[in-house]
Amino acid sequence: MFRKIATILTLLLLLTLGTARLCTAQKLPEPTLAKGSSLPTTLTTTLWKGLPVVEVRLQGTRQTEFFVLSTGMGVGAIHPETAQKHQLPQTTEQVPLNLLSSTLQAPAVSTKSLFLNGAWVEGVTLGVFDVASELSSRATSTQEAPTGW
């Protein structure tokens, strides 16, 4: 049962990361699973403010970032400081982020790779946006907030 849930979570995350190209008039690169990735994989989740969070690594680094599993946004989002820290190249595209009852346009960045416990996903497009600050007016709640959604 646990393996089924973990596999479903993996598929949901891959679908979320891949939907950016469907949400914009301009064709964005489709994420692909890198050779050597092992599926199915098990994702360990923790909770932040009641939201499921997974550990990811960007650009082949060993540094862990925390991303909320959020399937309703239409495209993944990354905090501006995290995008800069990992030197993610900004594209000329804007991606739509569905947030609460509105859709926001955010600059897009592209990752060479995103690692999820055994699975390397290449060519993921993310919107650069501080989701936690948008969702909460309390500054203290965003200090420990996940850096990706």
Coordinates of C-alpha atoms in Angstrom, one line a residue:
M1 CA 0.0 0.0 0.0
F2 CA 2.8 2.4 0.9
R3 CA 4.6 1.7 -2.4
K4 CA 1.4 2.5 -4.3
I5 CA 1.0 5.8 -2.5
A6 CA 4.7 6.7 -3.1
T7 CA 4.4 5.8 -6.8
I8 CA 1.2 7.9 -7.1
L9 CA 3.0 10.8 -5.5
T10 CA 5.9 10.5 -7.9
L11 CA 3.6 10.5 -10.9
L12 CA 1.7 13.5 -9.5
L13 CA 4.9 15.4 -9.1
L14 CA 6.2 14.6 -12.6
L15 CA 2.8 15.6 -14.0
T16 CA 3.0 18.9 -12.1
L17 CA 6.5 19.6 -13.3
G18 CA 5.5 18.8 -16.9
T19 CA 2.4 20.8 -17.2
A20 CA 4.1 24.1 -17.9
R21 CA 4.2 23.5 -21.6
L22 CA 0.5 22.9 -21.6
C23 CA -0.3 26.1 -19.8
T24 CA 1.4 28.6 -22.2
A25 CA 1.0 29.5 -25.8
Q26 CA 4.7 29.1 -26.3
K27 CA 6.1 25.5 -26.4
L28 CA 8.4 24.8 -23.4
P29 CA 10.7 21.9 -23.3
E30 CA 9.2 18.7 -21.9
P31 CA 10.9 17.3 -18.8
T32 CA 12.4 13.8 -19.3
L33 CA 13.5 11.0 -17.0
A34 CA 17.2 10.6 -17.1
K35 CA 18.9 7.3 -17.9
G36 CA 19.8 5.4 -14.8
S37 CA 16.8 6.6 -12.8
S38 CA 15.0 4.0 -10.8
L39 CA 11.3 3.8 -10.9
P40 CA 9.1 3.3 -9.0
T41 CA 10.7 5.4 -6.3
T42 CA 9.6 6.1 -2.8
L43 CA 9.3 9.7 -1.7
T44 CA 9.5 10.5 2.0
T45 CA 7.2 13.4 2.8
T46 CA 7.1 15.7 5.8
L47 CA 4.4 18.3 6.6
W48 CA 4.8 22.1 6.5
K49 CA 1.7 23.9 7.6
G50 CA -0.3 20.8 6.7
L51 CA 1.2 20.6 3.2
P52 CA 3.2 17.5 2.0
V53 CA 6.9 18.4 1.3
V54 CA 9.6 16.4 -0.4
E55 CA 13.3 16.7 -0.6
V56 CA 14.8 17.5 -4.0
R57 CA 18.3 18.3 -5.3
L58 CA 18.8 20.8 -8.2
Q59 CA 21.5 20.9 -10.9
G60 CA 23.3 17.8 -9.7
T61 CA 24.3 19.3 -6.3
R62 CA 24.2 17.5 -3.0
Q63 CA 22.3 20.4 -1.4
T64 CA 18.8 19.6 -0.4
E65 CA 15.9 21.9 -1.1
F66 CA 12.3 21.3 0.1
F67 CA 9.4 21.5 -2.4
V68 CA 5.7 21.3 -1.5
L69 CA 3.7 18.8 -3.6
S70 CA 1.2 21.1 -5.2
T71 CA -0.6 19.8 -8.2
G72 CA -3.0 22.7 -8.6
M73 CA -0.6 25.4 -9.7
G74 CA -0.2 24.2 -13.2
V75 CA 3.6 24.5 -13.1
G76 CA 6.3 24.2 -10.4
A77 CA 7.5 27.4 -8.7
I78 CA 10.9 28.2 -7.1
H79 CA 11.8 31.0 -4.7
P80 CA 13.8 33.8 -6.5
E81 CA 16.8 33.5 -4.1
T82 CA 16.9 29.7 -4.6
A83 CA 16.8 30.1 -8.4
Q84 CA 19.7 32.6 -8.1
K85 CA 21.7 30.4 -5.6
H86 CA 21.5 27.4 -8.1
Q87 CA 22.2 29.7 -11.0
L88 CA 19.2 28.5 -12.9
P89 CA 19.2 30.1 -16.4
Q90 CA 16.2 32.3 -17.0
T91 CA 14.3 31.8 -20.2
T92 CA 12.5 34.4 -22.2
E93 CA 9.2 32.7 -21.4
Q94 CA 6.6 33.6 -18.8
V95 CA 4.7 30.8 -17.1
P96 CA 1.2 31.0 -15.5
L97 CA 1.0 30.0 -11.9
N98 CA -2.5 29.2 -10.6
L99 CA -2.5 30.5 -7.1
L100 CA -5.7 30.5 -5.0
S101 CA -8.3 32.2 -7.2
S102 CA -6.0 33.9 -9.7
T103 CA -3.4 33.2 -12.3
L104 CA -0.1 35.0 -12.1
Q105 CA 2.6 35.3 -14.8
A106 CA 6.1 34.5 -13.6
P107 CA 9.5 34.5 -15.3
A108 CA 10.6 31.0 -16.2
V109 CA 13.9 29.2 -15.4
S110 CA 15.0 25.8 -16.6
T111 CA 16.8 23.2 -14.6
K112 CA 19.4 20.8 -16.0
S113 CA 18.2 18.2 -13.5
L114 CA 16.0 17.7 -10.5
F115 CA 16.6 14.7 -8.2
L116 CA 13.8 12.9 -6.4
N117 CA 15.1 9.9 -4.4
G118 CA 16.4 7.7 -7.3
A119 CA 14.8 9.6 -10.2
W120 CA 16.6 12.3 -12.1
V121 CA 14.2 14.6 -14.1
E122 CA 15.9 16.7 -16.7
G123 CA 14.7 19.9 -18.4
V124 CA 12.2 21.0 -15.8
T125 CA 10.8 24.5 -16.2
L126 CA 9.8 26.4 -13.1
G127 CA 8.2 29.8 -12.5
V128 CA 10.3 32.1 -10.3
F129 CA 7.9 33.3 -7.5
D130 CA 7.8 33.5 -3.7
V131 CA 4.7 31.4 -3.2
A132 CA 4.9 31.3 0.6
S133 CA 4.9 35.2 0.9
E134 CA 1.9 35.3 -1.4
L135 CA 0.0 32.9 0.7
S136 CA 0.9 34.3 4.1
S137 CA 1.2 37.8 5.4
R138 CA 3.3 36.7 8.4
A139 CA 7.0 37.1 7.6
T140 CA 8.0 34.5 10.2
S141 CA 6.0 31.8 8.4
T142 CA 8.0 32.2 5.2
Q143 CA 11.5 32.0 6.8
E144 CA 11.3 28.3 7.2
A145 CA 9.0 27.9 4.1
P146 CA 9.9 25.4 1.4
T147 CA 11.8 26.9 -1.5
G148 CA 9.8 25.2 -4.2
W149 CA 6.2 24.3 -5.0

